CSV table of C-alpha atoms in Angstrom, one decimal:
chain,number,residue,atom,x,y,z
F,1,MET,CA,-6.3,-191.4,-6.5
F,2,ILE,CA,-6.3,-190.5,-2.8
F,3,THR,CA,-9.0,-189.2,-0.5
F,4,VAL,CA,-8.4,-186.0,1.3
F,5,GLN,CA,-10.7,-184.9,4.1
F,6,PHE,CA,-10.6,-181.4,5.5
F,7,ARG,CA,-12.5,-180.8,8.7
F,8,LYS,CA,-13.6,-177.3,9.7
F,9,GLY,CA,-15.9,-176.9,12.7
F,10,ASP,CA,-18.8,-179.3,12.2
F,11,GLU,CA,-18.2,-179.6,8.5
F,12,VAL,CA,-16.2,-182.2,6.6
F,13,PHE,CA,-15.0,-181.4,3.1
F,14,SER,CA,-13.7,-184.3,1.1
F,15,GLU,CA,-12.4,-184.9,-2.4
F,16,GLU,CA,-10.6,-187.5,-4.4
F,17,LEU,CA,-7.3,-186.1,-5.6
F,18,PRO,CA,-4.4,-187.4,-7.7
F,19,GLU,CA,-1.4,-188.8,-5.8
F,20,ASN,CA,1.5,-186.4,-5.2
F,21,THR,CA,-0.8,-183.5,-4.4
F,22,ASN,CA,0.2,-180.5,-2.5
F,23,LEU,CA,-2.8,-178.8,-0.8
F,24,VAL,CA,-1.2,-175.3,-0.7
F,25,VAL,CA,-0.6,-175.5,-4.5
F,26,ARG,CA,-4.2,-176.5,-5.0
F,27,THR,CA,-5.5,-173.8,-2.7
F,28,GLY,CA,-3.3,-171.3,-4.6
F,29,ILE,CA,-5.1,-172.2,-7.8
F,30,LYS,CA,-8.5,-172.1,-6.1
F,31,LYS,CA,-9.2,-175.7,-6.1
F,32,PHE,CA,-10.1,-178.0,-3.1
F,33,PRO,CA,-9.4,-177.4,-0.2
F,34,TRP,CA,-9.8,-173.7,-1.2
F,35,PRO,CA,-11.2,-171.6,0.4
F,36,HIS,CA,-11.0,-173.5,3.6
F,37,LEU,CA,-7.2,-174.0,4.0
F,38,ARG,CA,-5.2,-171.1,5.4
F,39,TYR,CA,-1.8,-170.6,4.0
F,40,GLY,CA,0.8,-167.8,3.8
F,41,CYS,CA,4.3,-167.9,2.3
F,42,GLY,CA,4.2,-171.3,0.7
F,43,MET,CA,7.8,-171.8,1.6
F,44,GLY,CA,7.7,-173.4,5.0
F,45,LYS,CA,8.5,-170.3,7.0
F,46,CYS,CA,5.3,-168.6,8.3
F,47,GLY,CA,3.5,-171.6,9.8
F,48,LYS,CA,0.1,-170.4,8.6
F,49,CYS,CA,-0.7,-173.6,6.7
F,50,ALA,CA,0.0,-175.8,9.8
F,51,CYS,CA,-2.6,-178.6,10.1
F,52,GLN,CA,-3.3,-181.2,12.6
F,53,VAL,CA,-3.3,-184.6,11.1
F,54,LEU,CA,-6.4,-186.5,12.4
F,55,ASP,CA,-5.9,-189.6,10.3
F,56,GLY,CA,-3.2,-190.9,8.0
F,57,ALA,CA,-0.2,-189.5,9.8
F,58,ALA,CA,1.7,-192.8,9.7
F,59,ALA,CA,1.8,-192.8,5.9
F,60,LEU,CA,3.1,-189.2,5.6
F,61,PRO,CA,6.8,-188.7,4.8
F,62,GLU,CA,9.1,-187.8,7.6
F,63,PRO,CA,9.0,-184.0,8.4
F,64,ASN,CA,11.6,-182.1,6.5
F,65,TRP,CA,14.1,-179.6,7.9
F,66,LYS,CA,11.6,-176.7,7.5
F,67,GLU,CA,8.8,-178.4,9.4
F,68,LYS,CA,11.3,-179.3,12.1
F,69,LYS,CA,12.4,-175.7,12.4
F,70,VAL,CA,8.9,-174.1,12.3
F,71,LEU,CA,7.0,-176.6,14.3
F,72,GLU,CA,9.8,-177.4,16.8
F,73,GLY,CA,8.3,-179.6,19.6
F,74,ARG,CA,4.8,-179.5,18.1
F,75,LEU,CA,5.4,-182.3,15.6
F,76,ASP,CA,4.5,-184.6,18.6
F,77,GLU,CA,1.0,-182.9,18.6
F,78,GLY,CA,0.4,-184.2,15.1
F,79,LEU,CA,1.0,-180.9,13.4
F,80,ARG,CA,2.5,-180.7,9.8
F,81,LEU,CA,3.0,-177.9,7.3
F,82,ALA,CA,0.6,-178.4,4.3
F,83,CYS,CA,3.0,-176.5,2.0
F,84,GLN,CA,5.7,-179.1,2.6
F,85,LEU,CA,3.6,-182.2,2.0
F,86,TRP,CA,3.2,-184.0,-1.3
F,87,LEU,CA,0.4,-186.4,-0.4
F,88,GLN,CA,0.6,-190.0,-1.5
F,89,HIS,CA,-2.1,-191.6,0.7
F,90,ASP,CA,-5.5,-190.8,2.2
F,91,VAL,CA,-5.4,-188.2,4.9
F,92,THR,CA,-7.7,-186.2,7.2
F,93,LEU,CA,-6.7,-182.8,8.4
F,94,THR,CA,-8.0,-179.8,10.3
F,95,GLN,CA,-6.7,-176.3,11.1
F,96,ASP,CA,-9.3,-175.8,14.0
F,97,GLY,CA,-7.4,-174.6,17.0
F,98,VAL,CA,-4.1,-174.7,15.3
F,99,SER,CA,-1.9,-171.6,15.6
F,100,VAL,CA,1.8,-171.7,15.0
F,101,THR,CA,4.2,-168.8,15.7
F,102,PRO,CA,7.4,-169.5,13.7
F,103,PRO,CA,10.7,-169.0,15.5
F,104,LYS,CA,12.5,-165.7,14.9
F,105,PRO,CA,15.2,-165.9,12.2
N,1,MET,CA,-7.9,-169.8,-41.2
N,2,THR,CA,-7.1,-171.4,-37.8
N,3,ALA,CA,-10.2,-172.2,-35.7
N,4,LEU,CA,-10.6,-171.2,-32.1
N,5,MET,CA,-9.4,-174.0,-29.9
N,6,ASN,CA,-11.4,-175.1,-26.8
N,7,PRO,CA,-9.6,-174.8,-23.5
N,8,ASP,CA,-8.4,-178.5,-23.5
N,9,GLU,CA,-7.0,-178.2,-27.0
N,10,PHE,CA,-5.4,-174.9,-26.3
N,11,ARG,CA,-3.8,-176.1,-23.1
N,12,ALA,CA,-2.4,-179.2,-24.9
N,13,ALA,CA,-1.1,-176.9,-27.7
N,14,LEU,CA,0.6,-174.6,-25.2
N,15,GLU,CA,2.2,-177.5,-23.4
N,16,ASN,CA,3.5,-178.9,-26.8
N,17,ALA,CA,4.8,-175.5,-27.8
N,18,ILE,CA,7.0,-175.4,-24.6
N,19,LYS,CA,8.0,-179.1,-24.6
N,20,GLY,CA,9.4,-179.1,-28.1
N,21,ARG,CA,12.2,-176.7,-27.2
N,22,SER,CA,13.0,-177.8,-23.7
N,23,ALA,CA,16.4,-176.8,-22.4
N,24,ASN,CA,16.6,-180.1,-20.4
N,25,LYS,CA,18.8,-181.8,-23.0
N,26,SER,CA,21.3,-178.9,-23.4
N,27,PRO,CA,24.9,-179.7,-22.4
N,28,PHE,CA,24.7,-177.4,-19.4
N,29,SER,CA,21.6,-179.1,-18.0
N,30,ILE,CA,23.1,-182.6,-18.6
N,31,ALA,CA,26.3,-181.6,-16.9
N,32,TRP,CA,24.3,-180.3,-14.0
N,33,ALA,CA,22.1,-183.4,-13.7
N,34,THR,CA,25.1,-185.8,-13.9
N,35,GLY,CA,27.0,-183.9,-11.2
N,36,LYS,CA,29.8,-182.8,-13.5
N,37,LEU,CA,29.7,-179.1,-12.8
N,38,SER,CA,32.2,-177.5,-10.4
N,39,ARG,CA,31.2,-175.0,-7.8
N,40,ALA,CA,32.9,-172.4,-9.9
N,41,HIS,CA,30.5,-173.3,-12.8
N,42,LEU,CA,27.5,-173.1,-10.5
N,43,SER,CA,28.8,-169.7,-9.3
N,44,ARG,CA,28.7,-168.4,-12.8
N,45,TRP,CA,25.2,-169.9,-13.3
N,46,ALA,CA,24.0,-168.0,-10.2
N,47,GLU,CA,25.7,-164.8,-11.3
N,48,ASN,CA,23.7,-165.0,-14.5
N,49,HIS,CA,20.5,-166.5,-13.2
N,50,TYR,CA,20.1,-163.6,-10.8
N,51,HIS,CA,19.8,-161.1,-13.7
N,52,TYR,CA,17.2,-163.3,-15.5
N,53,VAL,CA,14.9,-164.1,-12.6
N,54,GLY,CA,15.8,-161.2,-10.3
N,55,PRO,CA,13.7,-158.6,-12.2
N,56,PHE,CA,10.7,-161.0,-12.5
N,57,ALA,CA,8.5,-158.7,-10.4
N,58,ASP,CA,9.6,-155.8,-12.6
N,59,TYR,CA,8.5,-157.7,-15.7
N,60,LEU,CA,5.2,-158.5,-14.2
N,61,GLY,CA,4.8,-154.9,-13.0
N,62,TYR,CA,4.7,-153.7,-16.6
N,63,VAL,CA,2.2,-156.4,-17.5
N,64,TYR,CA,0.1,-155.4,-14.5
N,65,GLY,CA,-0.1,-151.8,-15.5
N,66,ARG,CA,-1.2,-152.7,-19.0
N,67,MET,CA,-3.7,-155.4,-18.0
N,68,PRO,CA,-7.3,-154.1,-18.6
N,69,ALA,CA,-9.1,-153.2,-15.4
N,70,LYS,CA,-12.0,-155.5,-16.4
N,71,TYR,CA,-9.6,-158.5,-15.9
N,72,GLN,CA,-9.4,-158.0,-12.2
N,73,GLU,CA,-8.6,-161.5,-11.3
N,74,ALA,CA,-5.7,-161.5,-13.7
N,75,LYS,CA,-4.5,-158.3,-12.2
N,76,ASP,CA,-4.8,-159.7,-8.7
N,77,PHE,CA,-2.8,-162.7,-9.7
N,78,LEU,CA,0.0,-160.6,-11.1
N,79,LEU,CA,0.1,-158.5,-7.9
N,80,ALA,CA,0.1,-161.7,-5.7
N,81,ASN,CA,2.9,-163.1,-7.8
N,82,MET,CA,5.0,-160.0,-7.4
N,83,TYR,CA,4.4,-159.9,-3.7
N,84,GLU,CA,5.3,-163.6,-3.3
N,85,GLU,CA,8.5,-163.1,-5.3
N,86,GLU,CA,9.7,-160.2,-3.2
N,87,ILE,CA,8.1,-159.9,0.3
N,88,GLY,CA,5.7,-162.8,0.9
N,89,GLY,CA,8.4,-164.7,2.8
N,90,ASP,CA,12.1,-164.6,2.1
N,91,ARG,CA,13.0,-162.6,-1.0
N,92,HIS,CA,13.5,-165.2,-3.7
N,93,THR,CA,16.7,-163.6,-4.9
N,94,ASP,CA,18.2,-163.7,-1.4
N,95,LEU,CA,17.8,-167.4,-1.5
N,96,LEU,CA,19.6,-167.5,-4.8
N,97,ILE,CA,22.4,-165.5,-3.3
N,98,ARG,CA,22.6,-167.9,-0.4
N,99,PHE,CA,23.1,-170.7,-2.9
N,100,ALA,CA,25.6,-168.6,-4.8
N,101,GLU,CA,27.6,-167.9,-1.6
N,102,ALA,CA,27.7,-171.7,-0.9
N,103,CYS,CA,29.2,-172.1,-4.3
N,104,GLY,CA,32.0,-169.8,-3.5
N,105,THR,CA,30.9,-166.5,-5.1
N,106,THR,CA,29.7,-163.3,-3.3
N,107,ARG,CA,26.6,-161.2,-3.0
N,108,ALA,CA,28.4,-158.3,-4.7
N,109,ARG,CA,29.5,-160.4,-7.6
N,110,VAL,CA,26.0,-161.9,-8.1
N,111,GLN,CA,24.4,-158.4,-8.0
N,112,ASP,CA,27.0,-156.9,-10.3
N,113,GLU,CA,25.3,-156.8,-13.8
N,114,ASN,CA,28.7,-156.7,-15.4
N,115,ASN,CA,29.1,-160.4,-14.5
N,116,MET,CA,26.2,-161.6,-16.7
N,117,SER,CA,26.9,-162.8,-20.2
N,118,ALA,CA,25.7,-161.1,-23.4
N,119,THR,CA,23.2,-163.9,-23.8
N,120,THR,CA,21.8,-163.5,-20.3
N,121,ARG,CA,21.4,-159.8,-21.1
N,122,ALA,CA,19.5,-160.8,-24.2
N,123,LEU,CA,17.2,-163.0,-22.3
N,124,GLN,CA,16.5,-160.3,-19.7
N,125,SER,CA,15.9,-157.8,-22.4
N,126,TRP,CA,13.5,-160.1,-24.2
N,127,CYS,CA,11.5,-160.5,-20.9
N,128,TYR,CA,11.3,-156.7,-20.5
N,129,ALA,CA,10.3,-156.3,-24.2
N,130,VAL,CA,7.5,-158.9,-23.8
N,131,ALA,CA,6.3,-157.2,-20.6
N,132,MET,CA,6.3,-153.7,-22.1
N,133,ARG,CA,5.1,-154.3,-25.7
N,134,GLU,CA,3.0,-157.4,-26.0
N,135,ASP,CA,-0.7,-157.7,-25.4
N,136,PRO,CA,-0.8,-158.4,-21.7
N,137,ILE,CA,-2.5,-161.8,-22.1
N,138,VAL,CA,0.3,-162.8,-24.6
N,139,ALA,CA,2.8,-161.5,-22.1
N,140,VAL,CA,1.4,-163.7,-19.4
N,141,ALA,CA,1.6,-166.6,-21.8
N,142,GLY,CA,5.3,-165.9,-22.6
N,143,LEU,CA,6.5,-165.0,-19.1
N,144,VAL,CA,4.4,-167.1,-16.8
N,145,VAL,CA,3.2,-170.1,-18.9
N,146,GLY,CA,6.3,-170.3,-21.2
N,147,LEU,CA,9.0,-169.6,-18.6
N,148,GLU,CA,7.8,-169.6,-15.0
N,149,SER,CA,5.6,-172.7,-15.2
N,150,GLN,CA,8.6,-174.8,-16.4
N,151,VAL,CA,10.5,-174.2,-13.2
N,152,PRO,CA,9.0,-176.8,-10.9
N,153,SER,CA,9.8,-179.7,-13.3
N,154,ILE,CA,13.4,-178.4,-13.8
N,155,TYR,CA,14.1,-177.9,-10.1
N,156,ARG,CA,12.4,-181.1,-9.0
N,157,ARG,CA,15.1,-182.9,-11.0
N,158,GLN,CA,17.9,-180.6,-10.0
N,159,THR,CA,17.4,-180.3,-6.3
N,160,PRO,CA,18.1,-183.9,-5.2
N,161,THR,CA,21.2,-183.8,-7.4
N,162,LEU,CA,22.4,-180.7,-5.6
N,163,ARG,CA,22.1,-182.5,-2.3
N,164,GLU,CA,23.3,-185.9,-3.3
N,165,LYS,CA,26.0,-185.3,-6.0
N,166,TYR,CA,27.2,-181.8,-5.1
N,167,GLY,CA,26.9,-182.1,-1.3
N,168,PHE,CA,24.9,-178.9,-0.6
N,169,THR,CA,22.8,-178.7,2.6
N,170,ASP,CA,19.1,-178.3,2.7
N,171,GLU,CA,19.4,-174.6,3.6
N,172,GLU,CA,21.8,-173.9,0.8
N,173,VAL,CA,19.4,-175.2,-1.8
N,174,GLU,CA,16.2,-173.7,-0.4
N,175,PHE,CA,16.0,-171.5,-3.5
N,176,PHE,CA,15.2,-174.6,-5.6
N,177,ASP,CA,12.8,-176.1,-3.1
N,178,LEU,CA,10.6,-173.1,-2.7
N,179,HIS,CA,10.0,-172.8,-6.4
N,180,ILE,CA,8.5,-176.2,-6.6
N,181,VAL,CA,5.5,-174.9,-4.6
N,182,SER,CA,5.3,-171.2,-5.6
N,183,ASP,CA,5.9,-171.7,-9.3
N,184,GLU,CA,3.4,-174.5,-9.4
N,185,ILE,CA,0.8,-172.0,-8.2
N,186,HIS,CA,2.0,-169.2,-10.4
N,187,GLY,CA,2.3,-171.4,-13.5
N,188,GLU,CA,-1.2,-172.9,-13.1
N,189,ARG,CA,-2.7,-169.5,-12.4
N,190,GLY,CA,-1.0,-168.3,-15.6
N,191,TYR,CA,-2.6,-171.1,-17.6
N,192,GLN,CA,-6.0,-170.2,-16.1
N,193,ILE,CA,-5.6,-166.6,-17.3
N,194,VAL,CA,-4.4,-167.4,-20.7
N,195,LEU,CA,-7.0,-170.1,-21.3
N,196,GLU,CA,-9.8,-167.8,-20.2
N,197,HIS,CA,-8.7,-164.6,-22.0
N,198,ALA,CA,-7.0,-165.7,-25.2
N,199,ASN,CA,-10.4,-165.8,-26.8
N,200,THR,CA,-9.7,-165.4,-30.5
N,201,PRO,CA,-7.8,-167.6,-32.9
N,202,GLU,CA,-5.3,-164.8,-33.5
N,203,LEU,CA,-4.6,-164.3,-29.8
N,204,GLN,CA,-4.3,-168.0,-29.2
N,205,GLN,CA,-1.7,-168.3,-32.0
N,206,ARG,CA,0.2,-165.4,-30.6
N,207,CYS,CA,0.3,-167.1,-27.2
N,208,LEU,CA,1.6,-170.3,-28.7
N,209,LYS,CA,4.2,-168.4,-30.7
N,210,ILE,CA,5.5,-166.6,-27.7
N,211,CYS,CA,5.7,-169.8,-25.7
N,212,GLU,CA,7.9,-171.3,-28.5
N,213,VAL,CA,10.1,-168.2,-28.5
N,214,GLY,CA,10.4,-168.1,-24.7
N,215,ALA,CA,11.5,-171.8,-24.7
N,216,GLU,CA,14.0,-170.9,-27.5
N,217,MET,CA,15.3,-168.0,-25.5
N,218,ARG,CA,15.7,-170.2,-22.4
N,219,LEU,CA,17.5,-172.8,-24.5
N,220,LEU,CA,19.8,-170.1,-26.0
N,221,TYR,CA,20.6,-168.9,-22.5
N,222,THR,CA,21.4,-172.4,-21.2
N,223,THR,CA,23.5,-173.2,-24.3
N,224,ALA,CA,25.5,-170.0,-23.8
N,225,LEU,CA,26.2,-170.9,-20.1
N,226,TYR,CA,27.9,-174.1,-21.3
N,227,ARG,CA,29.9,-172.3,-24.1
N,228,ASP,CA,30.9,-169.3,-21.9
N,229,TYR,CA,31.8,-171.1,-18.7
N,230,VAL,CA,31.9,-174.9,-18.9
N,231,GLU,CA,33.1,-176.0,-22.4
N,232,LYS,CA,36.8,-175.2,-21.6
N,233,ASP,CA,36.7,-177.6,-18.7
N,234,LEU,CA,34.2,-180.2,-19.9
N,235,SER,CA,33.9,-181.3,-23.5
N,236,LEU,CA,30.8,-182.6,-25.3
N,237,GLN,CA,32.6,-186.0,-25.5
N,238,GLU,CA,32.9,-186.1,-21.7
N,239,LEU,CA,29.1,-185.5,-21.6
N,240,ASP,CA,28.5,-188.2,-24.2
N,241,LEU,CA,27.0,-185.5,-26.5
N,242,ALA,CA,29.5,-185.4,-29.3
N,243,ALA,CA,28.0,-185.9,-32.8
């Protein structure tokens, strides 16, 4: 099991989840981190599920081609797309102040 | 008389109904997984697959219209599923066509219904019949739990193969990648609806039966893909499947 923390304002929501968890999939079926996590297309295009990784970034897999395309230079700010991440380790995330405009096709 | 199953028992029974008739061991699936299909074979697959999955929102539209208004959450799920298939991001069938074009066929050939086999036409017709005629909860069991929820596990195996053995680029195989997320959501929501609303032994048994039939239809479709397009180039012996 892994521990996922989701910070929103002054609140911290936390839950133990199975490894290989995708937070957009979970939100889509109305489980934690629903209703806190914003997401849109679920296919790495719209950028709505972009999160800042506050802790655990080093253990995440390398960004895939969709994250590189949508987040462009913002990967350096610690942003990742939740829909593209299958989590294997503990992680702390927030969407506070995160806004991503995807590049035009 | 069969007793009403609790949600855990019913879920396990649904999973077993699907698992027993998986298409994963069919010659076409094995040829795909072992990198033995040609791009021409994959083109024929795409030209057929388009007519099976392309109308998915149409199938769900019929179920939506017949789903009782009191099941509002189920109706909302069907609507969201249709939206996500068609206009939530890239249209899913456009991504299938992108893959098809990378295989060497064309958008026109993929969209031309004359290029699907009789068996694919049968699968498509079965999906329409289920959507139009079955109890809407049984239809969700057949189309969403029985068919759509199986997609992530299939594509999770097939996508790395497409990159590593067939040499496709990430963008060319995006159709397969996106279904790992969207169909996980759709499949699980489908389970939630069926577990909640199949609330009599009779309805539960009908849901189980339609999952079995759906899996059989999918196996029939996959088997026909091998017979119609691949067998002449690749024998069962070459796939280590001869009896």
